[in-house]
């Protein structure tokens, strides 16, 4: 279902202290700008609960959210305006351009939470674990950098396991029912809560750059 434009959208997009309108100007400087030695980037942050709450839970790390849908991004920014984070920024753009915003080796952890599955063959290239994206992640990640993915979608998860394995990443951890045990170290995202409420298992994988 398409989300309707919120009446606060334009104000929030124009005034949020979190939004970065020219992210390429921070390339190579995100850690310094956010006062941290460890940079986490989430692609497809949606309404931003994971990004915001992880930034609160791990204030010593820097957190950058990326979301291409202006309507949901404005919800993320509105929610973030209710807290005062100095270690978080948000980019409202398509992550296709991620190589323009970060320097090679700059990102320590990339988070993919409930990425769109794009089940039709014609749309497979849009998956955030398609090799076109994964090649970019490999360049942007630091030595030993990680990609952490959670999904409800078995087909996308299996596809991602195959692609990541082909693209110089080593699988470090895999869960086929992540929330069957307690994981206070990891925030539950909006979509994750929906699938948990439906009783669906949550898949999770962690890959490390070789
Ligand atoms: C299914 S939602 C999941 C939202 C959130 N991560 C969660 O777990 O609740 C996927 C989000 O990824 C965003 N997205 C998909 N492809 C993207 C891209 N190439 N760049 C930035 N955002 C993207 C969509 O707009 C959507 O908001």
PDB file of C-alpha atoms and ligand atoms in Angstrom:
ATOM      1  CA  UNK A   1       0.000   0.000   0.000  1.00  0.00           C
ATOM      2  CA  UNK A   2       1.307   3.435  -0.921  1.00  0.00           C
ATOM      3  CA  UNK A   3       1.887   5.795   1.984  1.00  0.00           C
ATOM      4  CA  UNK A   4       0.165   9.179   1.816  1.00  0.00           C
ATOM      5  CA  UNK A   5       2.195  12.349   2.078  1.00  0.00           C
ATOM      6  CA  UNK A   6       2.321  13.592   5.670  1.00  0.00           C
ATOM      7  CA  UNK A   7       1.549  17.259   6.291  1.00  0.00           C
ATOM      8  CA  UNK A   8       4.825  17.722   8.208  1.00  0.00           C
ATOM      9  CA  UNK A   9       6.882  16.167   5.380  1.00  0.00           C
ATOM     10  CA  UNK A  10       8.227  19.306   3.731  1.00  0.00           C
ATOM     11  CA  UNK A  11       9.143  20.972   7.035  1.00  0.00           C
ATOM     12  CA  UNK A  12      10.896  17.880   8.348  1.00  0.00           C
ATOM     13  CA  UNK A  13      12.870  17.377   5.120  1.00  0.00           C
ATOM     14  CA  UNK A  14      13.922  21.034   5.121  1.00  0.00           C
ATOM     15  CA  UNK A  15      14.847  21.340   8.795  1.00  0.00           C
ATOM     16  CA  UNK A  16      15.936  17.923  10.137  1.00  0.00           C
ATOM     17  CA  UNK A  17      19.360  17.994  11.745  1.00  0.00           C
ATOM     18  CA  UNK A  18      19.838  14.393  10.615  1.00  0.00           C
ATOM     19  CA  UNK A  19      19.330  14.781   6.871  1.00  0.00           C
ATOM     20  CA  UNK A  20      22.446  15.100   4.704  1.00  0.00           C
ATOM     21  CA  UNK A  21      21.539  16.729   1.402  1.00  0.00           C
ATOM     22  CA  UNK A  22      24.984  16.491  -0.177  1.00  0.00           C
ATOM     23  CA  UNK A  23      26.358  13.201   1.166  1.00  0.00           C
ATOM     24  CA  UNK A  24      29.273  13.125  -1.293  1.00  0.00           C
ATOM     25  CA  UNK A  25      30.767  16.107   0.587  1.00  0.00           C
ATOM     26  CA  UNK A  26      31.183  13.851   3.648  1.00  0.00           C
ATOM     27  CA  UNK A  27      32.893  11.015   1.753  1.00  0.00           C
ATOM     28  CA  UNK A  28      35.922   9.955   3.780  1.00  0.00           C
ATOM     29  CA  UNK A  29      34.831  12.103   6.750  1.00  0.00           C
ATOM     30  CA  UNK A  30      31.754  10.400   8.186  1.00  0.00           C
ATOM     31  CA  UNK A  31      33.542   9.033  11.235  1.00  0.00           C
ATOM     32  CA  UNK A  32      35.092  12.393  12.078  1.00  0.00           C
ATOM     33  CA  UNK A  33      31.775  14.176  11.510  1.00  0.00           C
ATOM     34  CA  UNK A  34      29.933  11.763  13.791  1.00  0.00           C
ATOM     35  CA  UNK A  35      32.697  11.446  16.393  1.00  0.00           C
ATOM     36  CA  UNK A  36      33.218   7.715  16.072  1.00  0.00           C
ATOM     37  CA  UNK A  37      35.784   5.181  14.933  1.00  0.00           C
ATOM     38  CA  UNK A  38      33.163   2.711  13.671  1.00  0.00           C
ATOM     39  CA  UNK A  39      30.690   3.427  10.866  1.00  0.00           C
ATOM     40  CA  UNK A  40      27.421   1.478  10.450  1.00  0.00           C
ATOM     41  CA  UNK A  41      25.229   2.084   7.397  1.00  0.00           C
ATOM     42  CA  UNK A  42      21.695   0.759   6.977  1.00  0.00           C
ATOM     43  CA  UNK A  43      20.260   0.615   3.443  1.00  0.00           C
ATOM     44  CA  UNK A  44      16.466   0.790   3.163  1.00  0.00           C
ATOM     45  CA  UNK A  45      15.794   2.183   6.647  1.00  0.00           C
ATOM     46  CA  UNK A  46      12.053   2.666   6.058  1.00  0.00           C
ATOM     47  CA  UNK A  47      10.503   4.531   9.015  1.00  0.00           C
ATOM     48  CA  UNK A  48      13.873   4.403  10.739  1.00  0.00           C
ATOM     49  CA  UNK A  49      13.236   2.532  13.995  1.00  0.00           C
ATOM     50  CA  UNK A  50      16.260   0.245  13.562  1.00  0.00           C
ATOM     51  CA  UNK A  51      18.593   3.102  12.603  1.00  0.00           C
ATOM     52  CA  UNK A  52      17.423   5.406  15.410  1.00  0.00           C
ATOM     53  CA  UNK A  53      17.227   2.826  18.207  1.00  0.00           C
ATOM     54  CA  UNK A  54      20.578   1.206  17.302  1.00  0.00           C
ATOM     55  CA  UNK A  55      22.160   4.699  17.333  1.00  0.00           C
ATOM     56  CA  UNK A  56      20.719   5.148  20.831  1.00  0.00           C
ATOM     57  CA  UNK A  57      21.829   1.695  21.978  1.00  0.00           C
ATOM     58  CA  UNK A  58      25.358   2.085  20.541  1.00  0.00           C
ATOM     59  CA  UNK A  59      26.240   5.776  21.004  1.00  0.00           C
ATOM     60  CA  UNK A  60      29.947   5.096  20.531  1.00  0.00           C
ATOM     61  CA  UNK A  61      29.326   4.055  16.885  1.00  0.00           C
ATOM     62  CA  UNK A  62      28.255   6.255  13.941  1.00  0.00           C
ATOM     63  CA  UNK A  63      24.952   5.342  12.223  1.00  0.00           C
ATOM     64  CA  UNK A  64      23.888   6.422   8.747  1.00  0.00           C
ATOM     65  CA  UNK A  65      20.452   5.457   7.409  1.00  0.00           C
ATOM     66  CA  UNK A  66      19.609   5.463   3.697  1.00  0.00           C
ATOM     67  CA  UNK A  67      16.022   5.479   2.414  1.00  0.00           C
ATOM     68  CA  UNK A  68      14.869   6.335  -1.102  1.00  0.00           C
ATOM     69  CA  UNK A  69      11.150   6.745  -0.364  1.00  0.00           C
ATOM     70  CA  UNK A  70      10.584  10.351   0.712  1.00  0.00           C
ATOM     71  CA  UNK A  71       7.317   9.576   2.500  1.00  0.00           C
ATOM     72  CA  UNK A  72       8.728   6.919   4.820  1.00  0.00           C
ATOM     73  CA  UNK A  73      12.021   8.835   5.196  1.00  0.00           C
ATOM     74  CA  UNK A  74      10.108  11.832   6.524  1.00  0.00           C
ATOM     75  CA  UNK A  75       8.526   9.574   9.176  1.00  0.00           C
ATOM     76  CA  UNK A  76      12.025   8.371  10.166  1.00  0.00           C
ATOM     77  CA  UNK A  77      13.250  11.969  10.440  1.00  0.00           C
ATOM     78  CA  UNK A  78      10.174  13.067  12.408  1.00  0.00           C
ATOM     79  CA  UNK A  79      10.655  10.255  14.937  1.00  0.00           C
ATOM     80  CA  UNK A  80      14.368  11.096  15.212  1.00  0.00           C
ATOM     81  CA  UNK A  81      13.534  14.756  15.896  1.00  0.00           C
ATOM     82  CA  UNK A  82      12.121  13.576  19.244  1.00  0.00           C
ATOM     83  CA  UNK A  83      15.563  12.382  20.386  1.00  0.00           C
ATOM     84  CA  UNK A  84      18.920  14.145  20.389  1.00  0.00           C
ATOM     85  CA  UNK A  85      21.468  11.948  18.623  1.00  0.00           C
ATOM     86  CA  UNK A  86      24.934  13.232  17.782  1.00  0.00           C
ATOM     87  CA  UNK A  87      26.069   9.973  16.162  1.00  0.00           C
ATOM     88  CA  UNK A  88      23.419   9.610  13.424  1.00  0.00           C
ATOM     89  CA  UNK A  89      22.701  10.977   9.941  1.00  0.00           C
ATOM     90  CA  UNK A  90      20.187  10.100   7.226  1.00  0.00           C
ATOM     91  CA  UNK A  91      20.375  10.140   3.436  1.00  0.00           C
ATOM     92  CA  UNK A  92      17.130  10.362   1.435  1.00  0.00           C
ATOM     93  CA  UNK A  93      18.235   8.885  -1.873  1.00  0.00           C
ATOM     94  CA  UNK A  94      18.558   5.678  -3.861  1.00  0.00           C
ATOM     95  CA  UNK A  95      21.475   3.578  -2.565  1.00  0.00           C
ATOM     96  CA  UNK A  96      22.428   2.941  -6.187  1.00  0.00           C
ATOM     97  CA  UNK A  97      24.644   5.983  -5.720  1.00  0.00           C
ATOM     98  CA  UNK A  98      26.305   4.747  -2.508  1.00  0.00           C
ATOM     99  CA  UNK A  99      29.788   4.812  -4.061  1.00  0.00           C
ATOM    100  CA  UNK A 100      29.532   8.587  -4.435  1.00  0.00           C
ATOM    101  CA  UNK A 101      28.903   9.066  -0.715  1.00  0.00           C
ATOM    102  CA  UNK A 102      31.527   6.901   0.976  1.00  0.00           C
ATOM    103  CA  UNK A 103      35.212   6.273   0.335  1.00  0.00           C
ATOM    104  CA  UNK A 104      36.535   2.742  -0.288  1.00  0.00           C
ATOM    105  CA  UNK A 105      37.083   1.012   3.068  1.00  0.00           C
ATOM    106  CA  UNK A 106      35.115   3.636   5.035  1.00  0.00           C
ATOM    107  CA  UNK A 107      32.131   1.511   6.167  1.00  0.00           C
ATOM    108  CA  UNK A 108      32.578  -1.059   8.946  1.00  0.00           C
ATOM    109  CA  UNK A 109      29.127  -2.668   9.003  1.00  0.00           C
ATOM    110  CA  UNK A 110      26.352  -2.623   6.398  1.00  0.00           C
ATOM    111  CA  UNK A 111      22.843  -3.514   7.591  1.00  0.00           C
ATOM    112  CA  UNK A 112      20.083  -4.795   5.298  1.00  0.00           C
ATOM    113  CA  UNK A 113      16.811  -5.194   7.175  1.00  0.00           C
ATOM    114  CA  UNK A 114      13.844  -6.733   5.371  1.00  0.00           C
ATOM    115  CA  UNK A 115      14.939  -5.533   1.950  1.00  0.00           C
ATOM    116  CA  UNK A 116      12.271  -5.643  -0.764  1.00  0.00           C
ATOM    117  CA  UNK A 117      12.284  -9.200  -2.218  1.00  0.00           C
ATOM    118  CA  UNK A 118      11.559  -8.242  -5.858  1.00  0.00           C
ATOM    119  CA  UNK A 119      10.239 -11.746  -6.727  1.00  0.00           C
ATOM    120  CA  UNK A 120       9.748 -11.171 -10.474  1.00  0.00           C
ATOM    121  CA  UNK A 121      12.637 -12.223 -12.697  1.00  0.00           C
ATOM    122  CA  UNK A 122      12.593  -8.859 -14.481  1.00  0.00           C
ATOM    123  CA  UNK A 123      13.191  -7.068 -11.153  1.00  0.00           C
ATOM    124  CA  UNK A 124      15.968  -9.211  -9.681  1.00  0.00           C
ATOM    125  CA  UNK A 125      18.556  -6.480 -10.395  1.00  0.00           C
ATOM    126  CA  UNK A 126      16.782  -4.258  -7.873  1.00  0.00           C
ATOM    127  CA  UNK A 127      17.514  -6.627  -4.984  1.00  0.00           C
ATOM    128  CA  UNK A 128      19.925  -5.045  -2.536  1.00  0.00           C
ATOM    129  CA  UNK A 129      21.972  -8.258  -2.611  1.00  0.00           C
ATOM    130  CA  UNK A 130      22.184  -8.396  -6.409  1.00  0.00           C
ATOM    131  CA  UNK A 131      25.840  -8.627  -7.406  1.00  0.00           C
ATOM    132  CA  UNK A 132      25.756  -5.049  -8.754  1.00  0.00           C
ATOM    133  CA  UNK A 133      25.166  -3.857  -5.187  1.00  0.00           C
ATOM    134  CA  UNK A 134      27.376  -6.459  -3.501  1.00  0.00           C
ATOM    135  CA  UNK A 135      30.384  -5.398  -5.595  1.00  0.00           C
ATOM    136  CA  UNK A 136      29.905  -1.844  -4.300  1.00  0.00           C
ATOM    137  CA  UNK A 137      29.608  -3.062  -0.696  1.00  0.00           C
ATOM    138  CA  UNK A 138      32.849  -5.003  -1.052  1.00  0.00           C
ATOM    139  CA  UNK A 139      34.710  -1.855  -2.140  1.00  0.00           C
ATOM    140  CA  UNK A 140      33.211   0.360   0.541  1.00  0.00           C
ATOM    141  CA  UNK A 141      33.712  -2.003   3.471  1.00  0.00           C
ATOM    142  CA  UNK A 142      36.822  -1.859   5.649  1.00  0.00           C
ATOM    143  CA  UNK A 143      39.113  -4.899   5.986  1.00  0.00           C
ATOM    144  CA  UNK A 144      37.116  -7.454   7.972  1.00  0.00           C
ATOM    145  CA  UNK A 145      33.995  -5.310   7.376  1.00  0.00           C
ATOM    146  CA  UNK A 146      30.636  -7.047   7.740  1.00  0.00           C
ATOM    147  CA  UNK A 147      27.250  -7.225   6.027  1.00  0.00           C
ATOM    148  CA  UNK A 148      24.368  -8.159   8.334  1.00  0.00           C
ATOM    149  CA  UNK A 149      21.065  -9.108   6.744  1.00  0.00           C
ATOM    150  CA  UNK A 150      17.678  -9.951   8.259  1.00  0.00           C
ATOM    151  CA  UNK A 151      14.729 -11.109   6.181  1.00  0.00           C
ATOM    152  CA  UNK A 152      11.385 -12.862   6.369  1.00  0.00           C
ATOM    153  CA  UNK A 153      11.712 -13.940   2.739  1.00  0.00           C
ATOM    154  CA  UNK A 154      13.252 -17.350   2.190  1.00  0.00           C
ATOM    155  CA  UNK A 155      13.810 -16.896  -1.553  1.00  0.00           C
ATOM    156  CA  UNK A 156      15.631 -13.578  -1.096  1.00  0.00           C
ATOM    157  CA  UNK A 157      17.633 -15.021   1.793  1.00  0.00           C
ATOM    158  CA  UNK A 158      18.773 -18.044  -0.228  1.00  0.00           C
ATOM    159  CA  UNK A 159      19.570 -15.820  -3.218  1.00  0.00           C
ATOM    160  CA  UNK A 160      21.670 -13.587  -0.923  1.00  0.00           C
ATOM    161  CA  UNK A 161      23.569 -16.547   0.548  1.00  0.00           C
ATOM    162  CA  UNK A 162      24.534 -17.639  -2.972  1.00  0.00           C
ATOM    163  CA  UNK A 163      25.507 -14.171  -4.265  1.00  0.00           C
ATOM    164  CA  UNK A 164      27.495 -13.176  -1.171  1.00  0.00           C
ATOM    165  CA  UNK A 165      29.402 -16.462  -1.279  1.00  0.00           C
ATOM    166  CA  UNK A 166      30.334 -15.768  -4.905  1.00  0.00           C
ATOM    167  CA  UNK A 167      31.480 -12.238  -4.094  1.00  0.00           C
ATOM    168  CA  UNK A 168      34.387 -12.714  -1.718  1.00  0.00           C
ATOM    169  CA  UNK A 169      32.409 -12.743   1.513  1.00  0.00           C
ATOM    170  CA  UNK A 170      32.680 -15.439   4.175  1.00  0.00           C
ATOM    171  CA  UNK A 171      29.511 -16.482   5.964  1.00  0.00           C
ATOM    172  CA  UNK A 172      30.127 -16.091   9.693  1.00  0.00           C
ATOM    173  CA  UNK A 173      26.696 -16.653  11.221  1.00  0.00           C
ATOM    174  CA  UNK A 174      23.343 -17.870   9.985  1.00  0.00           C
ATOM    175  CA  UNK A 175      19.999 -18.126  11.778  1.00  0.00           C
ATOM    176  CA  UNK A 176      16.781 -19.545  10.361  1.00  0.00           C
ATOM    177  CA  UNK A 177      14.710 -18.450  13.394  1.00  0.00           C
ATOM    178  CA  UNK A 178      16.668 -15.557  14.911  1.00  0.00           C
ATOM    179  CA  UNK A 179      13.947 -14.403  17.304  1.00  0.00           C
ATOM    180  CA  UNK A 180      13.325 -17.846  18.799  1.00  0.00           C
ATOM    181  CA  UNK A 181      16.017 -16.812  21.290  1.00  0.00           C
ATOM    182  CA  UNK A 182      16.552 -13.450  22.988  1.00  0.00           C
ATOM    183  CA  UNK A 183      18.802 -10.972  21.160  1.00  0.00           C
ATOM    184  CA  UNK A 184      18.835  -7.760  23.145  1.00  0.00           C
ATOM    185  CA  UNK A 185      21.943  -6.705  21.234  1.00  0.00           C
ATOM    186  CA  UNK A 186      19.864  -6.212  18.073  1.00  0.00           C
ATOM    187  CA  UNK A 187      16.830  -3.908  17.670  1.00  0.00           C
ATOM    188  CA  UNK A 188      13.607  -5.254  16.108  1.00  0.00           C
ATOM    189  CA  UNK A 189      12.721  -3.227  12.994  1.00  0.00           C
ATOM    190  CA  UNK A 190       9.168  -2.196  11.965  1.00  0.00           C
ATOM    191  CA  UNK A 191       8.835  -4.962   9.374  1.00  0.00           C
ATOM    192  CA  UNK A 192      10.477  -7.475  11.664  1.00  0.00           C
ATOM    193  CA  UNK A 193       7.817  -6.831  14.329  1.00  0.00           C
ATOM    194  CA  UNK A 194       5.072  -7.339  11.711  1.00  0.00           C
ATOM    195  CA  UNK A 195       6.475 -10.739  10.682  1.00  0.00           C
ATOM    196  CA  UNK A 196       7.060 -11.778  14.286  1.00  0.00           C
ATOM    197  CA  UNK A 197       3.420 -10.906  15.057  1.00  0.00           C
ATOM    198  CA  UNK A 198       2.433 -13.234  12.180  1.00  0.00           C
ATOM    199  CA  UNK A 199       4.544 -16.016  13.732  1.00  0.00           C
ATOM    200  CA  UNK A 200       6.993 -16.086  10.802  1.00  0.00           C
ATOM    201  CA  UNK A 201      10.636 -17.027  11.340  1.00  0.00           C
ATOM    202  CA  UNK A 202      13.267 -14.323  10.954  1.00  0.00           C
ATOM    203  CA  UNK A 203      16.312 -15.254   8.865  1.00  0.00           C
ATOM    204  CA  UNK A 204      19.620 -13.576   9.668  1.00  0.00           C
ATOM    205  CA  UNK A 205      23.092 -13.853   8.197  1.00  0.00           C
ATOM    206  CA  UNK A 206      26.413 -12.166   8.921  1.00  0.00           C
ATOM    207  CA  UNK A 207      29.147 -12.110   6.273  1.00  0.00           C
ATOM    208  CA  UNK A 208      32.696 -10.872   6.665  1.00  0.00           C
ATOM    209  CA  UNK A 209      34.821  -9.465   3.865  1.00  0.00           C
ATOM    210  CA  UNK A 210      37.650 -11.826   2.968  1.00  0.00           C
TER     211      UNK A 210
HETATM  212  C1  LIG B   1      10.360  -3.590   3.228  1.00  0.00           C
HETATM  213  S1  LIG B   1      10.976  -2.045   3.695  1.00  0.00           S
HETATM  214  C2  LIG B   1      11.858  -2.399   5.202  1.00  0.00           C
HETATM  215  C3  LIG B   1      12.038  -1.168   6.048  1.00  0.00           C
HETATM  216  C4  LIG B   1      12.876  -1.369   7.328  1.00  0.00           C
HETATM  217  N1  LIG B   1      14.248  -1.708   6.993  1.00  0.00           N
HETATM  218  C5  LIG B   1      12.303  -2.412   8.237  1.00  0.00           C
HETATM  219  O1  LIG B   1      12.927  -3.472   8.420  1.00  0.00           O
HETATM  220  O2  LIG B   1      11.243  -2.176   8.799  1.00  0.00           O
HETATM  221  C6  LIG B   1      12.293  -1.822   2.524  1.00  0.00           C
HETATM  222  C7  LIG B   1      12.699  -0.351   2.397  1.00  0.00           C
HETATM  223  O3  LIG B   1      13.866  -0.293   1.595  1.00  0.00           O
HETATM  224  C8  LIG B   1      13.773   0.859   0.773  1.00  0.00           C
HETATM  225  N2  LIG B   1      14.660   0.655  -0.390  1.00  0.00           N
HETATM  226  C9  LIG B   1      14.566  -0.323  -1.320  1.00  0.00           C
HETATM  227  N3  LIG B   1      15.524  -0.200  -2.255  1.00  0.00           N
HETATM  228  C10 LIG B   1      16.264   0.894  -1.880  1.00  0.00           C
HETATM  229  C11 LIG B   1      17.375   1.559  -2.454  1.00  0.00           C
HETATM  230  N4  LIG B   1      17.923   1.120  -3.609  1.00  0.00           N
HETATM  231  N5  LIG B   1      17.866   2.653  -1.838  1.00  0.00           N
HETATM  232  C12 LIG B   1      17.309   3.098  -0.684  1.00  0.00           C
HETATM  233  N6  LIG B   1      16.226   2.536  -0.109  1.00  0.00           N
HETATM  234  C13 LIG B   1      15.710   1.433  -0.694  1.00  0.00           C
HETATM  235  C14 LIG B   1      12.298   0.924   0.402  1.00  0.00           C
HETATM  236  O4  LIG B   1      11.914   2.206  -0.020  1.00  0.00           O
HETATM  237  C15 LIG B   1      11.652   0.509   1.721  1.00  0.00           C
HETATM  238  O5  LIG B   1      11.352   1.617   2.534  1.00  0.00           O
END
